[in-house]
Structures are given as C-alpha cells and as structure tokens.
PDB file of C-alpha atoms and ligand atoms in Angstrom:
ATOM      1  CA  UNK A   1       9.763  19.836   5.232  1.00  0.00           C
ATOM      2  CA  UNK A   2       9.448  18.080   8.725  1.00  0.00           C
ATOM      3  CA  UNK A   3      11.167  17.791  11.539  1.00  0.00           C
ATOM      4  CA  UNK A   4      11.300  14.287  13.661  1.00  0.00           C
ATOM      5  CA  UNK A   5      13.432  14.054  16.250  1.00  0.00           C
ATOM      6  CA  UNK A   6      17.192  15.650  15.259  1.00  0.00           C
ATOM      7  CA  UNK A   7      16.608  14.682  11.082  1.00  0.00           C
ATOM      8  CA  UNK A   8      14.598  16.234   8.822  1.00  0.00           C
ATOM      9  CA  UNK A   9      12.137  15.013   6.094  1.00  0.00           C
ATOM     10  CA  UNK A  10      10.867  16.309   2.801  1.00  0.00           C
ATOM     11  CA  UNK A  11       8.140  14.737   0.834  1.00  0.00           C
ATOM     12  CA  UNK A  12       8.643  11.565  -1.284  1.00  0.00           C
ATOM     13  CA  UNK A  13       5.654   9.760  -2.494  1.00  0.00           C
ATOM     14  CA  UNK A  14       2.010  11.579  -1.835  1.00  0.00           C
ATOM     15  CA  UNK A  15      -0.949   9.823  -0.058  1.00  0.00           C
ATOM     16  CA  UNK A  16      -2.817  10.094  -3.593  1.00  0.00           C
ATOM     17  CA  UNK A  17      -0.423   8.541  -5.028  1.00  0.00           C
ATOM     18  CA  UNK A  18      -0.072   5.184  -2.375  1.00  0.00           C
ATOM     19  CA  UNK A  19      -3.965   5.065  -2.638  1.00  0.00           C
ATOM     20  CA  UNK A  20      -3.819   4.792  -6.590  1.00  0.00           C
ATOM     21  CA  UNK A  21      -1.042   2.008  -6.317  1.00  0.00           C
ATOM     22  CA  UNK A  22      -2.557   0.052  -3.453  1.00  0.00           C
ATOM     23  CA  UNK A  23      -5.633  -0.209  -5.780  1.00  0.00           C
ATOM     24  CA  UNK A  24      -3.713  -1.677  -8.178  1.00  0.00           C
ATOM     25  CA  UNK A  25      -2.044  -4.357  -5.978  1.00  0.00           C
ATOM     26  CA  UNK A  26      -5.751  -5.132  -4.696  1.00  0.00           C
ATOM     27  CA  UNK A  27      -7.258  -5.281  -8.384  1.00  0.00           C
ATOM     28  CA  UNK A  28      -4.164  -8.067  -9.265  1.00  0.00           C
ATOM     29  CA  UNK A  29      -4.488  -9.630  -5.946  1.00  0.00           C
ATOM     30  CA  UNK A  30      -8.322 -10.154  -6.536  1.00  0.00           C
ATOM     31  CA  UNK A  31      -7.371 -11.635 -10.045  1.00  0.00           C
ATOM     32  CA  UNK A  32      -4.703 -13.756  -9.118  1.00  0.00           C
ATOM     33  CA  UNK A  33      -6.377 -15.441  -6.220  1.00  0.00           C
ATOM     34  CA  UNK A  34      -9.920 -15.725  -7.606  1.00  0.00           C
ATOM     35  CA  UNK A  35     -12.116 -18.420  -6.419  1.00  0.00           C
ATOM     36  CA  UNK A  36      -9.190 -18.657  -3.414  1.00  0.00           C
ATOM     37  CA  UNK A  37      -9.531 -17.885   0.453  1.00  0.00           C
ATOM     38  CA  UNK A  38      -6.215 -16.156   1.392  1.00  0.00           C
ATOM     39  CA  UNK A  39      -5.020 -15.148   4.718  1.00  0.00           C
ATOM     40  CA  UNK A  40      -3.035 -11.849   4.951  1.00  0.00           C
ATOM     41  CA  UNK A  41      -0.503 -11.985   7.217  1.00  0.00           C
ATOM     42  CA  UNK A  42       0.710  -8.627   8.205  1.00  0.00           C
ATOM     43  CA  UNK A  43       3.802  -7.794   9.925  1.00  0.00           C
ATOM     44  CA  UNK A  44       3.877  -5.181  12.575  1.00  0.00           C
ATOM     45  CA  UNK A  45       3.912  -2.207  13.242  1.00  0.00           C
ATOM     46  CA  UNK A  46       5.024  -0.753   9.727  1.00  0.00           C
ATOM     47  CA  UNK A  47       2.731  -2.691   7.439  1.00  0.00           C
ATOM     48  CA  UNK A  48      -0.006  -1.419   9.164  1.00  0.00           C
ATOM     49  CA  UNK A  49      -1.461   1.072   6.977  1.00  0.00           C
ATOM     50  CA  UNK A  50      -0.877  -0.616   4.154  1.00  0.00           C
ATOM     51  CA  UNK A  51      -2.123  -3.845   5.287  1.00  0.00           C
ATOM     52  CA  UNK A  52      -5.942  -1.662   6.024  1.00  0.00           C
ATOM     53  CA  UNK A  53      -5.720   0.396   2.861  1.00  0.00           C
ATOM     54  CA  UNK A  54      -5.152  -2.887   1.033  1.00  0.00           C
ATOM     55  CA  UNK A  55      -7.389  -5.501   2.852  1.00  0.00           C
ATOM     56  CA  UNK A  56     -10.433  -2.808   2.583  1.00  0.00           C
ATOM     57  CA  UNK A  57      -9.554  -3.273  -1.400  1.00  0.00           C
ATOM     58  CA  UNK A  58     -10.196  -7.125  -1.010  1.00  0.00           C
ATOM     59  CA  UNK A  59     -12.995  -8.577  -2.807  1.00  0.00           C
ATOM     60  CA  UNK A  60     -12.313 -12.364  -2.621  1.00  0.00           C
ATOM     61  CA  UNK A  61     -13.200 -14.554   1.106  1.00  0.00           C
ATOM     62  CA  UNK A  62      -9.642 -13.571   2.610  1.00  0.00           C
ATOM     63  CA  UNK A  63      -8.493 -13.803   6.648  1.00  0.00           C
ATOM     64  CA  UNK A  64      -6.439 -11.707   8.123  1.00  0.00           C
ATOM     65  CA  UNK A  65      -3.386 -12.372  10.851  1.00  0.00           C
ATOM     66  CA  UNK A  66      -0.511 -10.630  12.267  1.00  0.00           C
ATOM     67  CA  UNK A  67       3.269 -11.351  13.448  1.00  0.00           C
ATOM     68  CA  UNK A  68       5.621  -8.660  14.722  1.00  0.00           C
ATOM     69  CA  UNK A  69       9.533  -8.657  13.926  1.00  0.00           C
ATOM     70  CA  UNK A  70      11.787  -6.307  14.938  1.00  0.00           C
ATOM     71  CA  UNK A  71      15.623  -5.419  13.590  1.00  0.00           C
ATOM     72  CA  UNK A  72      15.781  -1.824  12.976  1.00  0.00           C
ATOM     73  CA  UNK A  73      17.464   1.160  15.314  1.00  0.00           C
ATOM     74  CA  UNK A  74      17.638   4.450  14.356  1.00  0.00           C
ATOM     75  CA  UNK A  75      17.951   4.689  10.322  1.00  0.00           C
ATOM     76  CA  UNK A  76      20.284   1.522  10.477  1.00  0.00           C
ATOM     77  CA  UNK A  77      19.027  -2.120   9.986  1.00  0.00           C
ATOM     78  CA  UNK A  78      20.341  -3.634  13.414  1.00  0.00           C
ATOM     79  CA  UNK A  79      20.637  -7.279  11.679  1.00  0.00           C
ATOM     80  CA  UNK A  80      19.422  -9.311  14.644  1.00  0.00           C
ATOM     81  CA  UNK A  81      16.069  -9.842  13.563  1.00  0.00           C
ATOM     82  CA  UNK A  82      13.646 -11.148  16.301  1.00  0.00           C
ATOM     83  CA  UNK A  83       9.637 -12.269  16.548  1.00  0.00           C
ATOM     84  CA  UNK A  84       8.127  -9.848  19.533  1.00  0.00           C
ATOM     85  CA  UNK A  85       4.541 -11.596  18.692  1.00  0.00           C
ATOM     86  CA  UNK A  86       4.131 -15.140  17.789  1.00  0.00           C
ATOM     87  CA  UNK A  87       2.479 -16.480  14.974  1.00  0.00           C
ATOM     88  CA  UNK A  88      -0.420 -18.057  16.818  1.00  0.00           C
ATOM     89  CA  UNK A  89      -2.899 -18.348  13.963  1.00  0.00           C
ATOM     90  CA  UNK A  90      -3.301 -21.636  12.156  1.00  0.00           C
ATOM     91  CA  UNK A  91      -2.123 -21.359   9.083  1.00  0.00           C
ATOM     92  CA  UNK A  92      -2.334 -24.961   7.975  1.00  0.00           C
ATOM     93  CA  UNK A  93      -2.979 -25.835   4.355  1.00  0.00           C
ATOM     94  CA  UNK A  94      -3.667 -21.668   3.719  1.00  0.00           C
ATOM     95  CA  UNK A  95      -2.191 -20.069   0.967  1.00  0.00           C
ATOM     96  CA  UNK A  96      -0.229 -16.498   2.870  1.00  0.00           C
ATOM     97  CA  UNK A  97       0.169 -13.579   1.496  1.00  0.00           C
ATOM     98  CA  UNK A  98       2.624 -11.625   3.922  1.00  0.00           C
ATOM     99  CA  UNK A  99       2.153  -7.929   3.747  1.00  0.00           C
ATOM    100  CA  UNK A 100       5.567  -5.616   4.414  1.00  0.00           C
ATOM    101  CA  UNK A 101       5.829  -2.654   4.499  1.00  0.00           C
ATOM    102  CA  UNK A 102       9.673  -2.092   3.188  1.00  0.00           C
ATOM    103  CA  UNK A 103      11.852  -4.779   2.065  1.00  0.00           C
ATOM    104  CA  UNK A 104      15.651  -3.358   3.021  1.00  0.00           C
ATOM    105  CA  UNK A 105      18.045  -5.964   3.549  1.00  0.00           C
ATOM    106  CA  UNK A 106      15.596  -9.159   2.614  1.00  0.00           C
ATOM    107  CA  UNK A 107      16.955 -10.072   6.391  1.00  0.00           C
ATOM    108  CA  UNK A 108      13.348  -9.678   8.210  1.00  0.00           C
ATOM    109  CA  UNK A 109      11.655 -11.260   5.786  1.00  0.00           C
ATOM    110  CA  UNK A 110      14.449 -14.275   5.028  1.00  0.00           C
ATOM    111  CA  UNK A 111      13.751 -14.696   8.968  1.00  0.00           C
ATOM    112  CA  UNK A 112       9.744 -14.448   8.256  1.00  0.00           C
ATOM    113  CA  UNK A 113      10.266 -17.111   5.036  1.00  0.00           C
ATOM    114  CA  UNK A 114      12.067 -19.473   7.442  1.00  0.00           C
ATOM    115  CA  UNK A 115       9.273 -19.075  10.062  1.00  0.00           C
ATOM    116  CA  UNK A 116       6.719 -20.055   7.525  1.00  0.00           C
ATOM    117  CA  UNK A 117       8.943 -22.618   6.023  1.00  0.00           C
ATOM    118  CA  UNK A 118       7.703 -24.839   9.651  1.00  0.00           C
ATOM    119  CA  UNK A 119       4.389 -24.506   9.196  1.00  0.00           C
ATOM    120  CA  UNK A 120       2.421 -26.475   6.495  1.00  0.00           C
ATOM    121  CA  UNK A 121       1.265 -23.752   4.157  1.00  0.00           C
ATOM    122  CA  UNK A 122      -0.042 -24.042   0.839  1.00  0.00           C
ATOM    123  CA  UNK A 123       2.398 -21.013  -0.226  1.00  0.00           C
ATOM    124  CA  UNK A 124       3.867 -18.054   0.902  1.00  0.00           C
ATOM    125  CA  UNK A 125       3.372 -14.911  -1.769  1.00  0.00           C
ATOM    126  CA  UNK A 126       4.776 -11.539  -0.460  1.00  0.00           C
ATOM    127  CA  UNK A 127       2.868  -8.275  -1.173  1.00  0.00           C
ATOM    128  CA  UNK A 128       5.743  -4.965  -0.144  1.00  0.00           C
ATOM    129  CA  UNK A 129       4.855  -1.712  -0.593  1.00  0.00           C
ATOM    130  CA  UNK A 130       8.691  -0.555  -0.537  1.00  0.00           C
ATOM    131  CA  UNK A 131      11.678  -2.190  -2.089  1.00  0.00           C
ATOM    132  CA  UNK A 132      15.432  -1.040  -1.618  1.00  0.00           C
ATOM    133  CA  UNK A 133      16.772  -2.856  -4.831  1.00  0.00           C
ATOM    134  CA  UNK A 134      20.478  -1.537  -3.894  1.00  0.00           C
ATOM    135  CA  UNK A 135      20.369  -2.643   0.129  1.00  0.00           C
ATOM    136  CA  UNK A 136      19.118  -6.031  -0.675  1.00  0.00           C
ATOM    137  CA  UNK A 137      22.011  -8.764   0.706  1.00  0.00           C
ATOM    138  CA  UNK A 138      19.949 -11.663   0.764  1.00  0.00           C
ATOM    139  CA  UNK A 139      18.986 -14.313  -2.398  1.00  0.00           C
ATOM    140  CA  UNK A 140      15.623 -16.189  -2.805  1.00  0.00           C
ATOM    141  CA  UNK A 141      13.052 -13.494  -1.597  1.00  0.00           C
ATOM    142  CA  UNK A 142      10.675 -13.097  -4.364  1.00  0.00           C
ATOM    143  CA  UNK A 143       8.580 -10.197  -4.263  1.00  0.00           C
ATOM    144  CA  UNK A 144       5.481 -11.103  -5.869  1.00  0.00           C
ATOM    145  CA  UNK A 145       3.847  -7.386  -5.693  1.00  0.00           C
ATOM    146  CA  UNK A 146       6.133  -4.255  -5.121  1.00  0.00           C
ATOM    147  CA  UNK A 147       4.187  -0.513  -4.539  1.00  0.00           C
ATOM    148  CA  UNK A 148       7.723   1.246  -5.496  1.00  0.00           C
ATOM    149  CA  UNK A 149      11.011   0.424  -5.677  1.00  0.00           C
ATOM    150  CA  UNK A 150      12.831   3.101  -3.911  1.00  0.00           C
ATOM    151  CA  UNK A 151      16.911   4.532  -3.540  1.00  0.00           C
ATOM    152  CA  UNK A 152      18.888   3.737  -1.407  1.00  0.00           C
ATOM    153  CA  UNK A 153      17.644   5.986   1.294  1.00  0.00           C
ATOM    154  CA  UNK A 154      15.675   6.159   4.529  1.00  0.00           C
ATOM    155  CA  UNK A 155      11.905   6.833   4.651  1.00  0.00           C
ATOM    156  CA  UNK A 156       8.932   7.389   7.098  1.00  0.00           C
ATOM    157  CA  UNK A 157       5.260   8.124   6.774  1.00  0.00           C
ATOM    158  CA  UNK A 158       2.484   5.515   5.804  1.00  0.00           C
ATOM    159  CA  UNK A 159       3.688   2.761   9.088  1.00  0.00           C
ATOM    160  CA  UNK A 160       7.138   3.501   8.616  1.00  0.00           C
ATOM    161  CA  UNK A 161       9.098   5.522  11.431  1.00  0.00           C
ATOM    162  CA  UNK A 162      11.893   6.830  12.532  1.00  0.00           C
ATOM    163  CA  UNK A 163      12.679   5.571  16.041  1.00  0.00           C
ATOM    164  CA  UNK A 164       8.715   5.310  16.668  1.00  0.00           C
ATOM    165  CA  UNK A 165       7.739   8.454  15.039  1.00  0.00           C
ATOM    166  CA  UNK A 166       6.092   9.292  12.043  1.00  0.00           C
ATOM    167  CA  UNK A 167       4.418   6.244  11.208  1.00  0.00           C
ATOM    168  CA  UNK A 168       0.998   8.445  11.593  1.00  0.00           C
ATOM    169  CA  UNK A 169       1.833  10.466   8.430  1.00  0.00           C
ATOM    170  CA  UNK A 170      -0.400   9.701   5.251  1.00  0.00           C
ATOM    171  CA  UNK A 171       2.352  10.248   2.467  1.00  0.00           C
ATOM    172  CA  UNK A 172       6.297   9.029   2.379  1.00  0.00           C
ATOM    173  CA  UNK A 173       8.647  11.260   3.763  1.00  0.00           C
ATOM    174  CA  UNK A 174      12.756  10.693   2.391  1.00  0.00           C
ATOM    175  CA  UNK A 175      15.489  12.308   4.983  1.00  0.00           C
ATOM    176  CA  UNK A 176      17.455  15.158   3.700  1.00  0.00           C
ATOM    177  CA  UNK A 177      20.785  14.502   4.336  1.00  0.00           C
ATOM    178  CA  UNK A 178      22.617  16.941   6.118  1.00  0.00           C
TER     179      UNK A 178
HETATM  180  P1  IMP B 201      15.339  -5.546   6.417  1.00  0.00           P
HETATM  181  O1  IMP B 201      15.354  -6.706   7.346  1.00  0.00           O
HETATM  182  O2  IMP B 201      16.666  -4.833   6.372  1.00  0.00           O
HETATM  183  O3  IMP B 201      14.814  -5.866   5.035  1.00  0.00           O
HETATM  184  O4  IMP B 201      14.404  -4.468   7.035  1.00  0.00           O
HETATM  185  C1  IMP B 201      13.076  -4.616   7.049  1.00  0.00           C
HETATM  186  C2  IMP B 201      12.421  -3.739   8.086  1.00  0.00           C
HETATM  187  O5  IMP B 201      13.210  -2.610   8.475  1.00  0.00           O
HETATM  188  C3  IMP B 201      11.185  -3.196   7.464  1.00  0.00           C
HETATM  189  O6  IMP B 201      10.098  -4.056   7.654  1.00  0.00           O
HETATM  190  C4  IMP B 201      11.021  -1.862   8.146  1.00  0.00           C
HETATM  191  O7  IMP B 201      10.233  -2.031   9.299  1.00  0.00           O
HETATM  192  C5  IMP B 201      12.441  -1.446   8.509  1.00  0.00           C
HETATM  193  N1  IMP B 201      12.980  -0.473   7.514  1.00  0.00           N
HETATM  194  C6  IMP B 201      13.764  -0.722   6.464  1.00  0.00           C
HETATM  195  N2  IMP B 201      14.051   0.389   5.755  1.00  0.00           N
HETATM  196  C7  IMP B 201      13.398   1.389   6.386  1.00  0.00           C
HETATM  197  C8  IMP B 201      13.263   2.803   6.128  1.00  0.00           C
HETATM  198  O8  IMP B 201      13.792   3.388   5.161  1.00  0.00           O
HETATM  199  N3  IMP B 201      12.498   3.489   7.010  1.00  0.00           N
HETATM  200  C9  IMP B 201      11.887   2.914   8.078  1.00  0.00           C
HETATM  201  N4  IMP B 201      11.967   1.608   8.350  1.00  0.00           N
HETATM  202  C10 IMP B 201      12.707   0.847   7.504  1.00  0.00           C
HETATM  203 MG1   MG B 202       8.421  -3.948   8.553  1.00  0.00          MG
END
C-alpha cells in the first residue's frame, strides 16, 4: 500500500504489465500508419510517461508536440477545462495522433477535439492509455487505441497524480476507499 497525501493506494496495474501493452499500441500504430509521418501530440503533464514509453516504440518518421490542459482538483474532474500551453506547433495538413493519458469524462479531450477542429489537420486519431467507460458524459470521442479500460475509480502512478503527486511511480496505483 501507499500513502499520498491523506488517501491511500494499493496496486492496480504493474509496470510489466503497461510495458507489454504499450508495445502493443506501438506494434498497431507502426502498422496502421505505415509509409505515414505522424506527429504525436501529447498532452501534459499525465501523458507523459506514456507518451516516452510509446514514442521510443515508434518505428515509422513521426514528430512529436505537446499541449497542456488542465480540469482536475483533488480526485474530482473540476469541469472547466482550460489550455495552460498553447498549441504552437504547425500542424497543418499532419495527420495527429493525441496521446492521453486517462479519458474520464471525454470533457478534456471534447475541449482538445474542438481545438484541433481550427486547425487544418489531415485527422485527429486518439491513442489513451486509460478509459473510464462508466464516467464518460460526452458523445463523439472515438478512442482509436485504449491500454485498459478501467472502473469507475481514481488512479495514480505512470503520469497520473493525485494533487501533483505520484505521477513518478512506474505501475498504477487505485485508492482504497475508506
Ligand atoms: P476528463 O476531462 O474528465 O476526461 O478528465 C481527463 C483528465 O483528468 C485526464 O487527462 C487526467 O489528467 C485527469 N484524470 C481523470 N481521471 C483521473 C484519475 O483517476 N486519476 C488521475 N487523474 C485523472
Ligand atoms: Mg491528462
């Protein structure tokens, strides 16, 4: 078990077991976009580790860029969703893939979809490590490649935190309810 902050944590999905599913997103990914030059567009901060275990996978002429959005507080999506970084990169005439870490609500990335929607991209395909089937409240987001779909319930480790912390831990934690 760990502790972070006042909630505690017990183990949910190993590192081994990320690494052998991130493989296999990579392996279609390489398939699927052969003889393409993608850019991965990652969204900060939780997509970070996958984003490098999956780009380091990559075996077709890919780019990489970065956005950051923000709606969560505590273990409780806060709804507003804002962009803290701009999307500076061109992304003219590129196909995306957007790399998530967890998609919860489908708000964040309805908001991402509609910032992409302005720019003239090829396409938009969205690679999430996490999926919350139950918490989804928004139509139209297709996930295109899903790691695990996941209950209900809130989880750190592997880029995702809990107000900031734990986002350093190699496996996925769940929160034991009290
Ligand atoms: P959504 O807008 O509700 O889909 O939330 C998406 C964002 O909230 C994700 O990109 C995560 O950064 C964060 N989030 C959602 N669920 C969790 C969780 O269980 N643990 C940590 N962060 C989460
Ligand atoms: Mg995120």
């Amino acid at each position: 078990m760990i502790r972070i902050l006042d909630r505690n944590f017990v183990p949910y999905i190993s590192a081994s077991e990320i690494q052998h599913r991130v493989k296999e997103i990579a392996d279609k990914i390489n398939v699927d976009f052969a003889g393409e030059s993608p850019i991965f567009l990652g969204v900060l901060n939780g997509a970070f580790m996958f984003f490098s275990d999956l780009v380091k996978q990559i075996t077709i002429p890919s780019q990489v860029a970065f956005i950051k959005i923000s709606s969560y507080q505590g273990t409780q999506s806060s709804g507003k969703i804002t962009a803290k970084v701009e999307l500076t990169d061109d992304l003219t005439g590129k196909r995306i893939i957007v790399v998530e870490d967890i998609v919860d609500t489908g708000r964040s990335m309805e908001y991402l979809l509609s910032i992409l929607a302005e720019k003239q991209v090829a396409s938009v395909t969205i690679a999430s490590l996490l999926q919350k089937p139950e918490a989804l409240e928004v139509d139209g987001i297709p996930l295109d490649y899903v790691g695990f779909s996941i209950q209900n319930q809130f989880v750190i480790g592997y880029g995702l935190d809990y107000n900031g912390f734990g986002r350093n831990l190699p496996g996925i934690y769940v929160v034991k309810e009290i």
